[in-house]
Amino acid sequence: MADPATGTTLIKSTTRHVRLFTARVENGQLVFDPSQLTLDLDPDNEFLWDASTQEIVQQRFRELVDAHAGADLNDYTLRRIGSELEGKIRELLQAGQLRYNPDCRVLNYSMGLPQAPQNA
């Protein structure tokens, strides 16, 4: 997606559950901003999120953005951040803090099969 005013291109990184854009949101639209990252978390609604689990991922996102402060927001940086967030989502799922959404249009267990409680 190119910015017609400057001819620059919006950089994005897409993983299964994370979309990152070098943009900000204005009036529901992405507006190119080379100094800002915007996170679209779980765009296919594969998981059931509560406020605390969503905040955990958003906090990790902020930490990763802060860790890359001053570096170019390029494809490589965005892919690294996206991969780290995917890892955090998997960690939450394996810890039982996040669940698959049974009403998701395609339930493919992309982060692994749900775990049944172990009997001691």
mmCIF file of N, CA and C in Angstrom:
data_model
loop_
_atom_site.group_PDB
_atom_site.id
_atom_site.type_symbol
_atom_site.label_atom_id
_atom_site.label_comp_id
_atom_site.label_asym_id
_atom_site.label_seq_id
_atom_site.Cartn_x
_atom_site.Cartn_y
_atom_site.Cartn_z
ATOM 1 N N MET A 1 0.860 -1.158 0.000
ATOM 2 C CA MET A 1 0.000 0.000 0.000
ATOM 3 C C MET A 1 0.911 1.227 0.000
ATOM 4 N N ALA A 2 0.852 2.043 -1.026
ATOM 5 C CA ALA A 2 1.700 3.224 -1.136
ATOM 6 C C ALA A 2 0.950 4.465 -0.663
ATOM 7 N N ASP A 3 1.706 5.391 -0.071
ATOM 8 C CA ASP A 3 1.161 6.676 0.343
ATOM 9 C C ASP A 3 1.244 7.602 -0.869
ATOM 10 N N PRO A 4 0.104 8.027 -1.439
ATOM 11 C CA PRO A 4 0.135 8.828 -2.658
ATOM 12 C C PRO A 4 0.853 10.168 -2.479
ATOM 13 N N ALA A 5 0.833 10.714 -1.277
ATOM 14 C CA ALA A 5 1.456 12.023 -1.057
ATOM 15 C C ALA A 5 2.975 11.954 -1.152
ATOM 16 N N THR A 6 3.556 10.853 -0.668
ATOM 17 C CA THR A 6 5.011 10.761 -0.637
ATOM 18 C C THR A 6 5.569 9.680 -1.538
ATOM 19 N N GLY A 7 4.733 8.780 -2.012
ATOM 20 C CA GLY A 7 5.200 7.678 -2.835
ATOM 21 C C GLY A 7 5.858 6.574 -2.021
ATOM 22 N N THR A 8 5.825 6.674 -0.693
ATOM 23 C CA THR A 8 6.414 5.644 0.159
ATOM 24 C C THR A 8 5.429 4.508 0.355
ATOM 25 N N THR A 9 5.964 3.369 0.722
ATOM 26 C CA THR A 9 5.144 2.177 0.858
ATOM 27 C C THR A 9 5.002 1.774 2.311
ATOM 28 N N LEU A 10 3.792 1.474 2.690
ATOM 29 C CA LEU A 10 3.498 0.960 4.012
ATOM 30 C C LEU A 10 4.130 -0.427 4.116
ATOM 31 N N ILE A 11 4.844 -0.674 5.191
ATOM 32 C CA ILE A 11 5.441 -1.982 5.408
ATOM 33 C C ILE A 11 4.525 -2.758 6.335
ATOM 34 N N LYS A 12 4.298 -4.021 6.016
ATOM 35 C CA LYS A 12 3.457 -4.845 6.875
ATOM 36 C C LYS A 12 4.085 -6.216 7.013
ATOM 37 N N SER A 13 3.737 -6.866 8.100
ATOM 38 C CA SER A 13 4.162 -8.231 8.355
ATOM 39 C C SER A 13 2.936 -8.987 8.828
ATOM 40 N N THR A 14 2.709 -10.136 8.246
ATOM 41 C CA THR A 14 1.531 -10.920 8.588
ATOM 42 C C THR A 14 1.943 -12.324 8.987
ATOM 43 N N THR A 15 1.543 -12.723 10.173
ATOM 44 C CA THR A 15 1.660 -14.110 10.590
ATOM 45 C C THR A 15 0.229 -14.621 10.748
ATOM 46 N N ARG A 16 0.081 -15.812 11.199
ATOM 47 C CA ARG A 16 -1.263 -16.393 11.329
ATOM 48 C C ARG A 16 -2.162 -15.585 12.264
ATOM 49 N N HIS A 17 -1.586 -15.061 13.360
ATOM 50 C CA HIS A 17 -2.403 -14.395 14.375
ATOM 51 C C HIS A 17 -2.030 -12.950 14.627
ATOM 52 N N VAL A 18 -1.052 -12.443 13.891
ATOM 53 C CA VAL A 18 -0.552 -11.086 14.124
ATOM 54 C C VAL A 18 -0.334 -10.392 12.787
ATOM 55 N N ARG A 19 -0.864 -9.179 12.703
ATOM 56 C CA ARG A 19 -0.573 -8.313 11.554
ATOM 57 C C ARG A 19 0.014 -7.019 12.103
ATOM 58 N N LEU A 20 1.150 -6.623 11.547
ATOM 59 C CA LEU A 20 1.817 -5.389 11.944
ATOM 60 C C LEU A 20 1.901 -4.467 10.740
ATOM 61 N N PHE A 21 1.695 -3.177 10.977
ATOM 62 C CA PHE A 21 1.729 -2.183 9.904
ATOM 63 C C PHE A 21 2.533 -0.973 10.364
ATOM 64 N N THR A 22 3.311 -0.384 9.451
ATOM 65 C CA THR A 22 3.952 0.901 9.744
ATOM 66 C C THR A 22 2.912 1.970 9.429
ATOM 67 N N ALA A 23 2.019 2.145 10.377
ATOM 68 C CA ALA A 23 0.887 3.053 10.170
ATOM 69 C C ALA A 23 0.238 3.357 11.516
ATOM 70 N N ARG A 24 -0.623 4.354 11.499
ATOM 71 C CA ARG A 24 -1.480 4.647 12.652
ATOM 72 C C ARG A 24 -2.919 4.567 12.145
ATOM 73 N N VAL A 25 -3.842 4.447 13.056
ATOM 74 C CA VAL A 25 -5.251 4.357 12.682
ATOM 75 C C VAL A 25 -5.896 5.719 12.886
ATOM 76 N N GLU A 26 -6.508 6.224 11.822
ATOM 77 C CA GLU A 26 -7.269 7.478 11.881
ATOM 78 C C GLU A 26 -8.619 7.242 11.228
ATOM 79 N N ASN A 27 -9.664 7.499 11.978
ATOM 80 C CA ASN A 27 -11.032 7.315 11.469
ATOM 81 C C ASN A 27 -11.234 5.913 10.879
ATOM 82 N N GLY A 28 -10.680 4.917 11.558
ATOM 83 C CA GLY A 28 -10.856 3.541 11.118
ATOM 84 C C GLY A 28 -10.011 3.144 9.924
ATOM 85 N N GLN A 29 -9.112 4.003 9.476
ATOM 86 C CA GLN A 29 -8.269 3.733 8.308
ATOM 87 C C GLN A 29 -6.800 3.726 8.719
ATOM 88 N N LEU A 30 -6.009 2.883 8.054
ATOM 89 C CA LEU A 30 -4.569 2.908 8.263
ATOM 90 C C LEU A 30 -3.974 4.075 7.493
ATOM 91 N N VAL A 31 -3.175 4.878 8.186
ATOM 92 C CA VAL A 31 -2.495 6.011 7.566
ATOM 93 C C VAL A 31 -0.999 5.771 7.732
ATOM 94 N N PHE A 32 -0.271 5.747 6.632
ATOM 95 C CA PHE A 32 1.164 5.496 6.645
ATOM 96 C C PHE A 32 1.864 6.388 7.656
ATOM 97 N N ASP A 33 2.676 5.758 8.497
ATOM 98 C CA ASP A 33 3.496 6.485 9.467
ATOM 99 C C ASP A 33 4.746 5.642 9.702
ATOM 100 N N PRO A 34 5.877 6.024 9.103
ATOM 101 C CA PRO A 34 7.081 5.191 9.180
ATOM 102 C C PRO A 34 7.677 5.098 10.580
ATOM 103 N N SER A 35 7.167 5.882 11.525
ATOM 104 C CA SER A 35 7.713 5.865 12.881
ATOM 105 C C SER A 35 6.794 5.175 13.883
ATOM 106 N N GLN A 36 5.741 4.541 13.410
ATOM 107 C CA GLN A 36 4.772 3.921 14.322
ATOM 108 C C GLN A 36 4.364 2.546 13.812
ATOM 109 N N LEU A 37 4.184 1.623 14.754
ATOM 110 C CA LEU A 37 3.669 0.298 14.425
ATOM 111 C C LEU A 37 2.268 0.134 14.981
ATOM 112 N N THR A 38 1.410 -0.474 14.196
ATOM 113 C CA THR A 38 0.052 -0.787 14.625
ATOM 114 C C THR A 38 -0.113 -2.299 14.594
ATOM 115 N N LEU A 39 -0.715 -2.833 15.643
ATOM 116 C CA LEU A 39 -0.916 -4.269 15.815
ATOM 117 C C LEU A 39 -2.376 -4.620 15.577
ATOM 118 N N ASP A 40 -2.604 -5.610 14.718
ATOM 119 C CA ASP A 40 -3.927 -6.214 14.541
ATOM 120 C C ASP A 40 -3.797 -7.642 15.063
ATOM 121 N N LEU A 41 -4.378 -7.902 16.216
ATOM 122 C CA LEU A 41 -4.218 -9.175 16.906
ATOM 123 C C LEU A 41 -5.354 -10.134 16.576
ATOM 124 N N ASP A 42 -4.995 -11.337 16.157
ATOM 125 C CA ASP A 42 -5.938 -12.425 15.877
ATOM 126 C C ASP A 42 -7.081 -11.967 14.959
ATOM 127 N N PRO A 43 -6.751 -11.517 13.749
ATOM 128 C CA PRO A 43 -7.791 -10.991 12.853
ATOM 129 C C PRO A 43 -8.856 -12.004 12.441
ATOM 130 N N ASP A 44 -8.556 -13.301 12.566
ATOM 131 C CA ASP A 44 -9.537 -14.330 12.196
ATOM 132 C C ASP A 44 -10.336 -14.839 13.398
ATOM 133 N N ASN A 45 -10.104 -14.234 14.579
ATOM 134 C CA ASN A 45 -10.828 -14.622 15.800
ATOM 135 C C ASN A 45 -10.717 -16.115 16.096
ATOM 136 N N GLU A 46 -9.499 -16.637 15.982
ATOM 137 C CA GLU A 46 -9.275 -18.055 16.250
ATOM 138 C C GLU A 46 -9.303 -18.361 17.750
ATOM 139 N N PHE A 47 -9.087 -17.331 18.573
ATOM 140 C CA PHE A 47 -9.021 -17.526 20.017
ATOM 141 C C PHE A 47 -10.094 -16.724 20.729
ATOM 142 N N LEU A 48 -10.380 -17.152 21.959
ATOM 143 C CA LEU A 48 -11.271 -16.410 22.847
ATOM 144 C C LEU A 48 -10.388 -15.598 23.787
ATOM 145 N N TRP A 49 -10.456 -14.280 23.660
ATOM 146 C CA TRP A 49 -9.595 -13.384 24.430
ATOM 147 C C TRP A 49 -10.372 -12.749 25.567
ATOM 148 N N ASP A 50 -9.722 -12.617 26.705
ATOM 149 C CA ASP A 50 -10.265 -11.758 27.742
ATOM 150 C C ASP A 50 -9.312 -10.559 27.842
ATOM 151 N N ALA A 51 -9.714 -9.561 28.589
ATOM 152 C CA ALA A 51 -8.926 -8.322 28.645
ATOM 153 C C ALA A 51 -7.517 -8.573 29.170
ATOM 154 N N SER A 52 -7.359 -9.451 30.149
ATOM 155 C CA SER A 52 -6.027 -9.660 30.731
ATOM 156 C C SER A 52 -5.081 -10.364 29.760
ATOM 157 N N THR A 53 -5.583 -11.340 28.994
ATOM 158 C CA THR A 53 -4.698 -12.027 28.032
ATOM 159 C C THR A 53 -4.342 -11.105 26.881
ATOM 160 N N GLN A 54 -5.295 -10.322 26.458
ATOM 161 C CA GLN A 54 -5.017 -9.364 25.392
ATOM 162 C C GLN A 54 -3.972 -8.343 25.864
ATOM 163 N N GLU A 55 -4.082 -7.913 27.102
ATOM 164 C CA GLU A 55 -3.120 -6.951 27.648
ATOM 165 C C GLU A 55 -1.720 -7.549 27.734
ATOM 166 N N ILE A 56 -1.616 -8.844 28.034
ATOM 167 C CA ILE A 56 -0.308 -9.508 28.084
ATOM 168 C C ILE A 56 0.373 -9.420 26.718
ATOM 169 N N VAL A 57 -0.369 -9.704 25.652
ATOM 170 C CA VAL A 57 0.207 -9.651 24.305
ATOM 171 C C VAL A 57 0.523 -8.202 23.922
ATOM 172 N N GLN A 58 -0.361 -7.279 24.249
ATOM 173 C CA GLN A 58 -0.106 -5.874 23.929
ATOM 174 C C GLN A 58 1.103 -5.345 24.693
ATOM 175 N N GLN A 59 1.278 -5.777 25.949
ATOM 176 C CA GLN A 59 2.445 -5.372 26.724
ATOM 177 C C GLN A 59 3.721 -5.912 26.081
ATOM 178 N N ARG A 60 3.680 -7.166 25.638
ATOM 179 C CA ARG A 60 4.853 -7.748 24.966
ATOM 180 C C ARG A 60 5.144 -6.984 23.679
ATOM 181 N N PHE A 61 4.112 -6.600 22.960
ATOM 182 C CA PHE A 61 4.271 -5.794 21.744
ATOM 183 C C PHE A 61 4.982 -4.486 22.073
ATOM 184 N N ARG A 62 4.535 -3.794 23.131
ATOM 185 C CA ARG A 62 5.169 -2.530 23.526
ATOM 186 C C ARG A 62 6.635 -2.744 23.898
ATOM 187 N N GLU A 63 6.929 -3.843 24.610
ATOM 188 C CA GLU A 63 8.312 -4.148 24.983
ATOM 189 C C GLU A 63 9.178 -4.353 23.746
ATOM 190 N N LEU A 64 8.661 -5.090 22.776
ATOM 191 C CA LEU A 64 9.412 -5.349 21.550
ATOM 192 C C LEU A 64 9.629 -4.074 20.747
ATOM 193 N N VAL A 65 8.605 -3.236 20.677
ATOM 194 C CA VAL A 65 8.742 -1.957 19.968
ATOM 195 C C VAL A 65 9.791 -1.100 20.668
ATOM 196 N N ASP A 66 9.738 -1.033 21.994
ATOM 197 C CA ASP A 66 10.729 -0.257 22.748
ATOM 198 C C ASP A 66 12.139 -0.797 22.526
ATOM 199 N N ALA A 67 12.273 -2.125 22.465
ATOM 200 C CA ALA A 67 13.587 -2.740 22.267
ATOM 201 C C ALA A 67 14.171 -2.397 20.899
ATOM 202 N N HIS A 68 13.320 -2.093 19.932
ATOM 203 C CA HIS A 68 13.773 -1.749 18.586
ATOM 204 C C HIS A 68 13.754 -0.241 18.340
ATOM 205 N N ALA A 69 13.577 0.542 19.395
ATOM 206 C CA ALA A 69 13.529 1.999 19.256
ATOM 207 C C ALA A 69 14.809 2.497 18.598
ATOM 208 N N GLY A 70 14.650 3.358 17.628
ATOM 209 C CA GLY A 70 15.783 3.921 16.910
ATOM 210 C C GLY A 70 16.198 3.107 15.704
ATOM 211 N N ALA A 71 15.781 1.855 15.628
ATOM 212 C CA ALA A 71 16.104 1.011 14.472
ATOM 213 C C ALA A 71 15.082 1.257 13.374
ATOM 214 N N ASP A 72 15.480 0.975 12.155
ATOM 215 C CA ASP A 72 14.551 1.105 11.034
ATOM 216 C C ASP A 72 13.406 0.114 11.190
ATOM 217 N N LEU A 73 12.198 0.566 10.893
ATOM 218 C CA LEU A 73 11.047 -0.337 10.860
ATOM 219 C C LEU A 73 10.999 -0.948 9.459
ATOM 220 N N ASN A 74 11.735 -2.035 9.279
ATOM 221 C CA ASN A 74 11.794 -2.685 7.981
ATOM 222 C C ASN A 74 11.149 -4.066 8.053
ATOM 223 N N ASP A 75 11.132 -4.778 6.934
ATOM 224 C CA ASP A 75 10.500 -6.098 6.877
ATOM 225 C C ASP A 75 11.069 -7.042 7.932
ATOM 226 N N TYR A 76 12.376 -7.044 8.057
ATOM 227 C CA TYR A 76 13.031 -7.955 8.995
ATOM 228 C C TYR A 76 12.595 -7.674 10.436
ATOM 229 N N THR A 77 12.617 -6.412 10.839
ATOM 230 C CA THR A 77 12.220 -6.031 12.188
ATOM 231 C C THR A 77 10.775 -6.410 12.456
ATOM 232 N N LEU A 78 9.891 -6.131 11.510
ATOM 233 C CA LEU A 78 8.481 -6.472 11.694
ATOM 234 C C LEU A 78 8.283 -7.979 11.794
ATOM 235 N N ARG A 79 8.995 -8.756 10.978
ATOM 236 C CA ARG A 79 8.878 -10.219 11.050
ATOM 237 C C ARG A 79 9.356 -10.738 12.404
ATOM 238 N N ARG A 80 10.429 -10.167 12.920
ATOM 239 C CA ARG A 80 10.936 -10.596 14.235
ATOM 240 C C ARG A 80 9.916 -10.310 15.326
ATOM 241 N N ILE A 81 9.346 -9.115 15.311
ATOM 242 C CA ILE A 81 8.339 -8.762 16.309
ATOM 243 C C ILE A 81 7.122 -9.675 16.180
ATOM 244 N N GLY A 82 6.655 -9.898 14.954
ATOM 245 C CA GLY A 82 5.512 -10.786 14.723
ATOM 246 C C GLY A 82 5.771 -12.205 15.216
ATOM 247 N N SER A 83 6.975 -12.721 14.965
ATOM 248 C CA SER A 83 7.319 -14.072 15.418
ATOM 249 C C SER A 83 7.362 -14.155 16.936
ATOM 250 N N GLU A 84 7.899 -13.123 17.570
ATOM 251 C CA GLU A 84 7.932 -13.087 19.037
ATOM 252 C C GLU A 84 6.513 -13.084 19.612
ATOM 253 N N LEU A 85 5.614 -12.330 18.988
ATOM 254 C CA LEU A 85 4.229 -12.281 19.470
ATOM 255 C C LEU A 85 3.523 -13.616 19.265
ATOM 256 N N GLU A 86 3.809 -14.290 18.151
ATOM 257 C CA GLU A 86 3.253 -15.630 17.926
ATOM 258 C C GLU A 86 3.703 -16.563 19.046
ATOM 259 N N GLY A 87 4.968 -16.456 19.442
ATOM 260 C CA GLY A 87 5.484 -17.270 20.535
ATOM 261 C C GLY A 87 4.766 -16.989 21.846
ATOM 262 N N LYS A 88 4.467 -15.726 22.100
ATOM 263 C CA LYS A 88 3.747 -15.350 23.324
ATOM 264 C C LYS A 88 2.326 -15.926 23.297
ATOM 265 N N ILE A 89 1.678 -15.883 22.140
ATOM 266 C CA ILE A 89 0.327 -16.442 22.002
ATOM 267 C C ILE A 89 0.359 -17.951 22.272
ATOM 268 N N ARG A 90 1.346 -18.638 21.701
ATOM 269 C CA ARG A 90 1.486 -20.086 21.930
ATOM 270 C C ARG A 90 1.708 -20.373 23.417
ATOM 271 N N GLU A 91 2.536 -19.569 24.047
ATOM 272 C CA GLU A 91 2.801 -19.719 25.477
ATOM 273 C C GLU A 91 1.512 -19.572 26.300
ATOM 274 N N LEU A 92 0.707 -18.588 25.971
ATOM 275 C CA LEU A 92 -0.563 -18.377 26.677
ATOM 276 C C LEU A 92 -1.512 -19.553 26.461
ATOM 277 N N LEU A 93 -1.551 -20.063 25.249
ATOM 278 C CA LEU A 93 -2.424 -21.199 24.938
ATOM 279 C C LEU A 93 -1.977 -22.444 25.706
ATOM 280 N N GLN A 94 -0.681 -22.710 25.704
ATOM 281 C CA GLN A 94 -0.166 -23.896 26.392
ATOM 282 C C GLN A 94 -0.336 -23.795 27.904
ATOM 283 N N ALA A 95 -0.360 -22.564 28.429
ATOM 284 C CA ALA A 95 -0.538 -22.364 29.867
ATOM 285 C C ALA A 95 -2.014 -22.368 30.267
ATOM 286 N N GLY A 96 -2.904 -22.480 29.285
ATOM 287 C CA GLY A 96 -4.332 -22.497 29.577
ATOM 288 C C GLY A 96 -4.934 -21.122 29.804
ATOM 289 N N GLN A 97 -4.180 -20.061 29.509
ATOM 290 C CA GLN A 97 -4.686 -18.697 29.671
ATOM 291 C C GLN A 97 -5.465 -18.219 28.443
ATOM 292 N N LEU A 98 -5.386 -18.969 27.369
ATOM 293 C CA LEU A 98 -6.043 -18.624 26.110
ATOM 294 C C LEU A 98 -6.672 -19.901 25.573
ATOM 295 N N ARG A 99 -7.846 -19.763 24.958
ATOM 296 C CA ARG A 99 -8.550 -20.929 24.409
ATOM 297 C C ARG A 99 -8.910 -20.675 22.951
ATOM 298 N N TYR A 100 -9.028 -21.777 22.218
ATOM 299 C CA TYR A 100 -9.513 -21.681 20.845
ATOM 300 C C TYR A 100 -10.983 -21.264 20.864
ATOM 301 N N ASN A 101 -11.391 -20.551 19.850
ATOM 302 C CA ASN A 101 -12.773 -20.127 19.674
ATOM 303 C C ASN A 101 -13.510 -21.216 18.890
ATOM 304 N N PRO A 102 -14.440 -21.941 19.513
ATOM 305 C CA PRO A 102 -15.136 -23.017 18.793
ATOM 306 C C PRO A 102 -16.023 -22.490 17.660
ATOM 307 N N ASP A 103 -16.320 -21.190 17.658
ATOM 308 C CA ASP A 103 -17.147 -20.603 16.604
ATOM 309 C C ASP A 103 -16.326 -20.000 15.468
ATOM 310 N N CYS A 104 -15.010 -20.204 15.506
ATOM 311 C CA CYS A 104 -14.155 -19.699 14.424
ATOM 312 C C CYS A 104 -14.550 -20.397 13.126
ATOM 313 N N ARG A 105 -14.522 -19.644 12.033
ATOM 314 C CA ARG A 105 -14.990 -20.221 10.757
ATOM 315 C C ARG A 105 -14.150 -21.410 10.315
ATOM 316 N N VAL A 106 -12.870 -21.432 10.648
ATOM 317 C CA VAL A 106 -12.012 -22.575 10.346
ATOM 318 C C VAL A 106 -11.225 -22.895 11.608
ATOM 319 N N LEU A 107 -11.541 -23.989 12.226
ATOM 320 C CA LEU A 107 -10.864 -24.390 13.452
ATOM 321 C C LEU A 107 -9.780 -25.399 13.081
ATOM 322 N N ASN A 108 -8.540 -24.923 12.957
ATOM 323 C CA ASN A 108 -7.474 -25.819 12.513
ATOM 324 C C ASN A 108 -6.389 -26.051 13.559
ATOM 325 N N TYR A 109 -6.582 -25.550 14.759
ATOM 326 C CA TYR A 109 -5.625 -25.762 15.846
ATOM 327 C C TYR A 109 -4.202 -25.429 15.410
ATOM 328 N N SER A 110 -4.038 -24.246 14.865
ATOM 329 C CA SER A 110 -2.758 -23.838 14.301
ATOM 330 C C SER A 110 -1.632 -23.768 15.320
ATOM 331 N N MET A 111 -1.962 -23.661 16.597
ATOM 332 C CA MET A 111 -0.941 -23.596 17.648
ATOM 333 C C MET A 111 -0.826 -24.916 18.403
ATOM 334 N N GLY A 112 -1.414 -25.964 17.870
ATOM 335 C CA GLY A 112 -1.370 -27.263 18.523
ATOM 336 C C GLY A 112 -2.742 -27.655 19.051
ATOM 337 N N LEU A 113 -2.922 -28.923 19.281
ATOM 338 C CA LEU A 113 -4.197 -29.414 19.778
ATOM 339 C C LEU A 113 -4.439 -28.941 21.201
ATOM 340 N N PRO A 114 -5.706 -28.697 21.543
ATOM 341 C CA PRO A 114 -6.017 -28.310 22.928
ATOM 342 C C PRO A 114 -5.556 -29.414 23.882
ATOM 343 N N GLN A 115 -5.099 -28.997 25.038
ATOM 344 C CA GLN A 115 -4.610 -29.948 26.043
ATOM 345 C C GLN A 115 -5.742 -30.301 27.011
ATOM 346 N N ALA A 116 -5.907 -31.591 27.265
ATOM 347 C CA ALA A 116 -6.858 -32.037 28.274
ATOM 348 C C ALA A 116 -6.158 -32.030 29.625
ATOM 349 N N PRO A 117 -6.893 -31.699 30.679
ATOM 350 C CA PRO A 117 -6.267 -31.716 32.009
ATOM 351 C C PRO A 117 -5.702 -33.109 32.313
ATOM 352 N N GLN A 118 -4.538 -33.146 32.914
ATOM 353 C CA GLN A 118 -3.888 -34.408 33.283
ATOM 354 C C GLN A 118 -4.430 -34.877 34.617
ATOM 355 N N ASN A 119 -4.759 -36.165 34.716
ATOM 356 C CA ASN A 119 -5.181 -36.747 35.997
ATOM 357 C C ASN A 119 -3.927 -37.181 36.756
ATOM 358 N N ALA A 120 -3.895 -36.840 38.024
ATOM 359 C CA ALA A 120 -2.713 -37.170 38.831
ATOM 360 C C ALA A 120 -2.751 -38.588 39.315
#
